[in-house]
CSV table of C-alpha atoms in Angstrom, one decimal:
chain,number,residue,atom,x,y,z
A,15,UNK,CA,-0.1,-0.2,0.3
A,16,UNK,CA,1.4,3.4,-0.9
A,17,UNK,CA,2.6,6.0,1.7
A,18,UNK,CA,3.7,1.9,3.4
A,19,UNK,CA,0.4,2.1,5.7
A,20,UNK,CA,-0.7,-2.0,6.7
A,21,UNK,CA,-5.1,-2.1,6.1
A,22,UNK,CA,-5.0,-1.6,10.1
A,23,UNK,CA,-3.4,2.0,9.5
A,24,UNK,CA,-5.3,3.2,7.0
A,25,UNK,CA,-8.6,2.2,9.3
A,26,UNK,CA,-6.7,4.3,11.9
A,27,UNK,CA,-6.9,7.6,9.4
A,28,UNK,CA,-10.6,6.9,8.3
A,29,UNK,CA,-11.3,7.5,11.9
A,30,UNK,CA,-9.0,10.5,12.2
A,31,UNK,CA,-10.0,12.5,9.1
A,32,UNK,CA,-13.7,12.5,10.0
A,33,UNK,CA,-12.5,14.5,13.0
A,34,UNK,CA,-12.5,17.9,14.0
A,35,UNK,CA,-9.7,20.4,12.1
A,36,UNK,CA,-9.1,20.7,16.6
A,37,UNK,CA,-9.2,17.0,17.7
A,38,UNK,CA,-6.7,16.0,14.5
A,39,UNK,CA,-4.4,19.0,15.7
A,40,UNK,CA,-4.5,17.8,19.1
A,41,UNK,CA,-4.1,14.1,17.9
A,42,UNK,CA,-0.8,15.3,15.8
A,43,UNK,CA,0.7,17.7,19.0
A,44,UNK,CA,0.2,14.6,21.3
A,45,UNK,CA,1.0,12.2,19.0
A,46,UNK,CA,4.7,13.6,18.8
A,47,UNK,CA,5.1,14.8,21.9
A,48,UNK,CA,8.1,13.2,23.0
A,49,UNK,CA,9.7,14.0,19.3
A,50,UNK,CA,9.3,17.9,20.2
A,51,UNK,CA,6.9,19.2,18.4
A,52,UNK,CA,6.3,21.7,21.6
A,53,UNK,CA,9.1,23.8,19.2
A,54,UNK,CA,5.8,23.7,16.7
A,55,UNK,CA,2.9,23.9,18.6
A,56,UNK,CA,2.5,27.5,17.2
A,57,UNK,CA,2.9,27.2,14.0
A,58,UNK,CA,0.1,24.5,14.4
A,59,UNK,CA,-2.4,26.5,15.8
A,60,UNK,CA,-2.2,28.9,13.5
A,61,UNK,CA,-2.5,26.1,10.3
A,62,UNK,CA,-5.7,25.1,11.8
A,63,UNK,CA,-7.6,28.6,12.3
A,64,UNK,CA,-6.5,28.9,8.9
A,65,UNK,CA,-7.9,25.9,7.8
A,66,UNK,CA,-11.0,26.6,9.3
A,67,UNK,CA,-10.9,30.1,8.3
A,68,UNK,CA,-10.9,28.8,4.2
A,69,UNK,CA,-13.1,25.8,4.9
A,70,UNK,CA,-16.4,28.2,6.0
A,71,UNK,CA,-15.0,30.1,2.9
A,72,UNK,CA,-15.5,28.2,0.7
A,73,UNK,CA,-19.2,27.4,2.4
A,74,UNK,CA,-19.5,31.5,2.2
A,75,UNK,CA,-18.8,31.8,5.9
A,76,UNK,CA,-16.9,32.7,8.6
A,77,UNK,CA,-15.7,31.7,11.7
A,78,UNK,CA,-16.6,30.9,14.5
A,79,UNK,CA,-19.5,28.7,13.2
A,80,UNK,CA,-17.6,25.1,14.8
A,81,UNK,CA,-20.6,23.8,13.4
A,82,UNK,CA,-20.3,24.0,9.9
A,83,UNK,CA,-16.7,22.9,9.5
A,84,UNK,CA,-15.9,20.3,7.8
A,85,UNK,CA,-12.2,18.5,8.3
A,86,UNK,CA,-10.7,17.9,5.2
A,87,UNK,CA,-10.4,20.4,1.8
A,88,UNK,CA,-10.9,19.6,-1.3
A,89,UNK,CA,-8.6,20.2,-4.4
A,90,UNK,CA,-10.3,23.9,-4.5
A,91,UNK,CA,-10.1,24.3,-1.1
A,92,UNK,CA,-6.4,23.3,-0.7
A,93,UNK,CA,-4.7,24.8,-3.5
A,94,UNK,CA,-6.0,28.5,-1.5
A,95,UNK,CA,-5.1,26.9,1.3
A,96,UNK,CA,-1.7,26.5,0.1
A,97,UNK,CA,-1.9,29.7,-1.8
A,98,UNK,CA,-2.7,31.5,1.6
A,99,UNK,CA,0.2,30.0,3.9
A,100,UNK,CA,3.2,27.9,1.7
A,101,UNK,CA,3.0,29.6,-1.1
A,102,UNK,CA,1.5,30.6,-4.3
A,103,UNK,CA,1.2,27.6,-6.6
A,104,UNK,CA,0.1,26.6,-10.5
A,105,UNK,CA,-3.3,24.2,-10.3
A,106,UNK,CA,-0.6,21.6,-11.3
A,107,UNK,CA,1.4,22.0,-8.7
A,108,UNK,CA,-1.3,22.4,-6.2
A,109,UNK,CA,-2.9,18.4,-7.2
A,110,UNK,CA,0.7,17.3,-7.0
A,111,UNK,CA,1.0,18.5,-3.5
A,112,UNK,CA,-2.1,16.9,-2.7
A,113,UNK,CA,-1.6,13.9,-4.0
A,114,UNK,CA,1.7,13.6,-1.6
A,115,UNK,CA,-0.3,14.4,1.0
A,116,UNK,CA,-3.5,12.6,0.6
A,117,UNK,CA,-2.9,9.1,2.4
A,118,UNK,CA,-6.9,8.1,3.1
A,119,UNK,CA,-6.5,8.9,-0.8
A,120,UNK,CA,-9.7,10.3,-1.2
A,121,UNK,CA,-9.2,13.2,-3.0
A,122,UNK,CA,-9.0,15.3,0.0
A,123,UNK,CA,-6.7,16.5,2.6
A,124,UNK,CA,-7.2,16.3,6.3
A,125,UNK,CA,-5.6,18.9,8.5
A,126,UNK,CA,-3.9,15.5,9.5
A,127,UNK,CA,-3.0,14.5,6.9
A,128,UNK,CA,-1.5,17.8,6.2
A,129,UNK,CA,0.9,18.2,9.3
A,130,UNK,CA,1.7,15.2,8.6
A,131,UNK,CA,2.9,16.5,5.2
A,132,UNK,CA,4.2,19.7,6.1
A,133,UNK,CA,6.4,18.9,9.0
A,134,UNK,CA,8.1,15.6,7.6
A,135,UNK,CA,6.3,13.2,9.9
A,136,UNK,CA,5.7,9.0,9.1
A,137,UNK,CA,2.0,9.1,8.5
A,138,UNK,CA,2.7,5.7,9.4
A,139,UNK,CA,4.2,6.6,13.1
A,140,UNK,CA,1.5,8.2,13.3
A,141,UNK,CA,-1.0,6.2,12.9
A,142,UNK,CA,0.6,4.0,14.9
A,143,UNK,CA,0.7,6.2,18.2
A,144,UNK,CA,-2.0,7.7,17.2
A,145,UNK,CA,-5.7,6.6,20.0
A,146,UNK,CA,-8.8,4.8,19.3
A,147,UNK,CA,-10.6,7.4,20.9
A,148,UNK,CA,-9.6,9.7,18.3
A,149,UNK,CA,-11.9,11.7,20.0
A,150,UNK,CA,-10.9,11.6,23.2
A,151,UNK,CA,-13.4,10.5,25.2
A,152,UNK,CA,-13.0,7.8,26.4
A,153,UNK,CA,-10.7,7.1,30.2
A,154,UNK,CA,-10.6,10.8,30.3
A,155,UNK,CA,-10.3,11.3,34.0
A,156,UNK,CA,-12.9,13.2,36.1
A,157,UNK,CA,-10.5,16.2,36.2
A,158,UNK,CA,-9.9,16.5,32.4
A,159,UNK,CA,-14.0,15.9,31.5
A,160,UNK,CA,-14.8,18.9,33.8
A,161,UNK,CA,-11.9,20.9,31.8
A,162,UNK,CA,-14.1,20.1,28.5
A,163,UNK,CA,-16.7,21.0,29.9
A,164,UNK,CA,-15.5,24.2,31.0
A,165,UNK,CA,-14.6,25.1,28.0
A,166,UNK,CA,-17.7,24.0,26.1
A,167,UNK,CA,-19.2,26.5,28.6
A,168,UNK,CA,-17.1,29.0,27.3
A,169,UNK,CA,-17.3,28.3,23.3
A,170,UNK,CA,-21.1,28.5,23.6
A,171,UNK,CA,-20.8,32.0,25.5
A,172,UNK,CA,-19.0,32.9,22.0
A,173,UNK,CA,-21.2,31.6,19.7
A,174,UNK,CA,-24.2,32.8,21.3
A,175,UNK,CA,-23.3,36.8,21.1
A,176,UNK,CA,-22.4,36.0,17.4
A,177,UNK,CA,-25.9,34.2,16.5
A,178,UNK,CA,-26.9,37.1,18.7
A,179,UNK,CA,-25.0,39.4,16.2
A,180,UNK,CA,-25.8,37.5,12.6
A,181,UNK,CA,-29.4,38.1,13.8
A,182,UNK,CA,-29.6,42.4,14.1
A,183,UNK,CA,-27.1,42.0,10.9
A,184,UNK,CA,-29.4,40.6,9.0
A,185,UNK,CA,-32.4,42.8,10.6
A,186,UNK,CA,-30.5,45.5,9.1
A,187,UNK,CA,-30.4,44.3,6.0
A,188,UNK,CA,-33.5,42.7,5.5
A,189,UNK,CA,-35.8,45.0,7.6
A,190,UNK,CA,-36.4,48.5,7.2
A,191,UNK,CA,-37.9,51.7,9.3
A,192,UNK,CA,-37.3,51.5,12.7
A,193,UNK,CA,-37.4,47.7,12.8
A,194,UNK,CA,-33.6,48.5,10.9
A,195,UNK,CA,-33.1,51.0,13.3
A,196,UNK,CA,-33.6,49.5,16.0
A,197,UNK,CA,-31.9,46.3,15.0
A,198,UNK,CA,-29.0,49.2,14.5
A,199,UNK,CA,-28.2,50.6,17.8
A,200,UNK,CA,-28.8,47.1,19.5
A,201,UNK,CA,-26.0,45.5,17.3
A,202,UNK,CA,-23.8,49.1,18.1
A,203,UNK,CA,-24.9,47.8,22.5
A,204,UNK,CA,-23.6,44.3,21.8
A,205,UNK,CA,-20.2,45.7,19.7
A,206,UNK,CA,-19.3,48.2,22.6
A,207,UNK,CA,-20.3,45.9,25.8
A,208,UNK,CA,-18.4,43.8,28.5
A,209,UNK,CA,-18.7,40.7,27.5
A,210,UNK,CA,-18.9,39.7,31.2
A,211,UNK,CA,-20.7,36.2,31.0
A,212,UNK,CA,-18.0,35.5,28.8
A,213,UNK,CA,-15.0,36.2,30.6
A,214,UNK,CA,-16.9,34.3,33.6
A,215,UNK,CA,-16.9,31.5,31.8
A,216,UNK,CA,-13.6,31.5,30.8
A,217,UNK,CA,-12.1,32.4,33.7
A,218,UNK,CA,-13.6,29.4,34.9
A,219,UNK,CA,-12.3,26.9,32.4
A,220,UNK,CA,-8.6,28.5,32.9
A,221,UNK,CA,-9.1,27.1,36.7
A,222,UNK,CA,-10.0,24.0,35.5
A,223,UNK,CA,-7.8,22.8,32.2
A,224,UNK,CA,-4.8,24.1,34.9
A,225,UNK,CA,-6.4,22.1,37.3
A,226,UNK,CA,-6.3,18.7,34.2
A,227,UNK,CA,-2.9,19.3,33.9
A,228,UNK,CA,-1.8,19.7,37.6
A,229,UNK,CA,-4.3,16.7,39.1
A,230,UNK,CA,-1.1,13.7,39.5
A,231,UNK,CA,-2.6,12.6,36.5
A,232,UNK,CA,-3.1,11.3,33.2
A,233,UNK,CA,-3.6,14.5,30.9
A,234,UNK,CA,-3.1,14.6,27.4
A,235,UNK,CA,0.4,17.8,27.1
A,236,UNK,CA,-0.5,18.4,23.7
A,237,UNK,CA,-4.3,18.6,24.7
A,238,UNK,CA,-3.8,20.2,27.7
A,239,UNK,CA,-1.7,22.8,25.6
A,240,UNK,CA,-4.4,23.6,23.5
A,241,UNK,CA,-7.1,23.6,25.7
A,242,UNK,CA,-5.0,26.3,27.2
A,243,UNK,CA,-4.6,28.0,23.4
A,244,UNK,CA,-8.4,28.3,23.2
A,245,UNK,CA,-9.0,30.3,26.3
A,246,UNK,CA,-6.0,32.5,24.7
A,247,UNK,CA,-7.6,32.8,21.6
A,248,UNK,CA,-10.3,33.6,23.4
A,249,UNK,CA,-9.4,36.1,25.7
A,250,UNK,CA,-9.2,38.5,23.1
A,251,UNK,CA,-12.7,37.6,21.3
A,252,UNK,CA,-14.6,40.9,19.9
A,253,UNK,CA,-17.3,40.3,17.9
A,254,UNK,CA,-16.5,42.9,14.5
A,255,UNK,CA,-19.5,44.3,12.2
A,256,UNK,CA,-19.9,42.0,9.1
A,257,UNK,CA,-17.7,43.6,6.2
């Protein structure tokens, strides 16, 4: 089998490419943590955000919109991603890169396939280091479960703000008269206000992640790093008006 993947290894990729982009990134960092991938973790983070932006761009959307994110990019998406994040390529050059990275042979490139290819990691080694539980739910410590719950609660608060903003923007664009004026005023207030509920949720999540890391129990180091990085980014969040 090409890339040296056994049928068992191929089955691992079949599971991984169905995981969210965030989970694919965490699996990659955890797999190669002992090989010093922490030095490239921030770049993995940036590539992941770019993958999400590209995915949503081709759907006419923008982040945050986790419910609409896919799990891999097709040829057009991958070409666009490479041009934006690596270097400009012709269609034929991008197609050749896709074939190099696409170890699952489905004509698409998942994030983890790209990361293995870009950082020159062995697809076979990744498959053998990757846990069967690609979503990370099995055998989770109580501390990690609480950390995940707290982080998801913070994400929910952020999504509420985005949904409220989108509703008001749609009312401004499609409505008229008093309704549009009221929506415009409410949107201005939304964009200017302090997000108290979100900030409180982030403090709770930060404490929960810190406790999970210091519990003395097994906690995937790459996952802890990723969760802390998510919180760091969410602290910068301010809703932006539609352009």
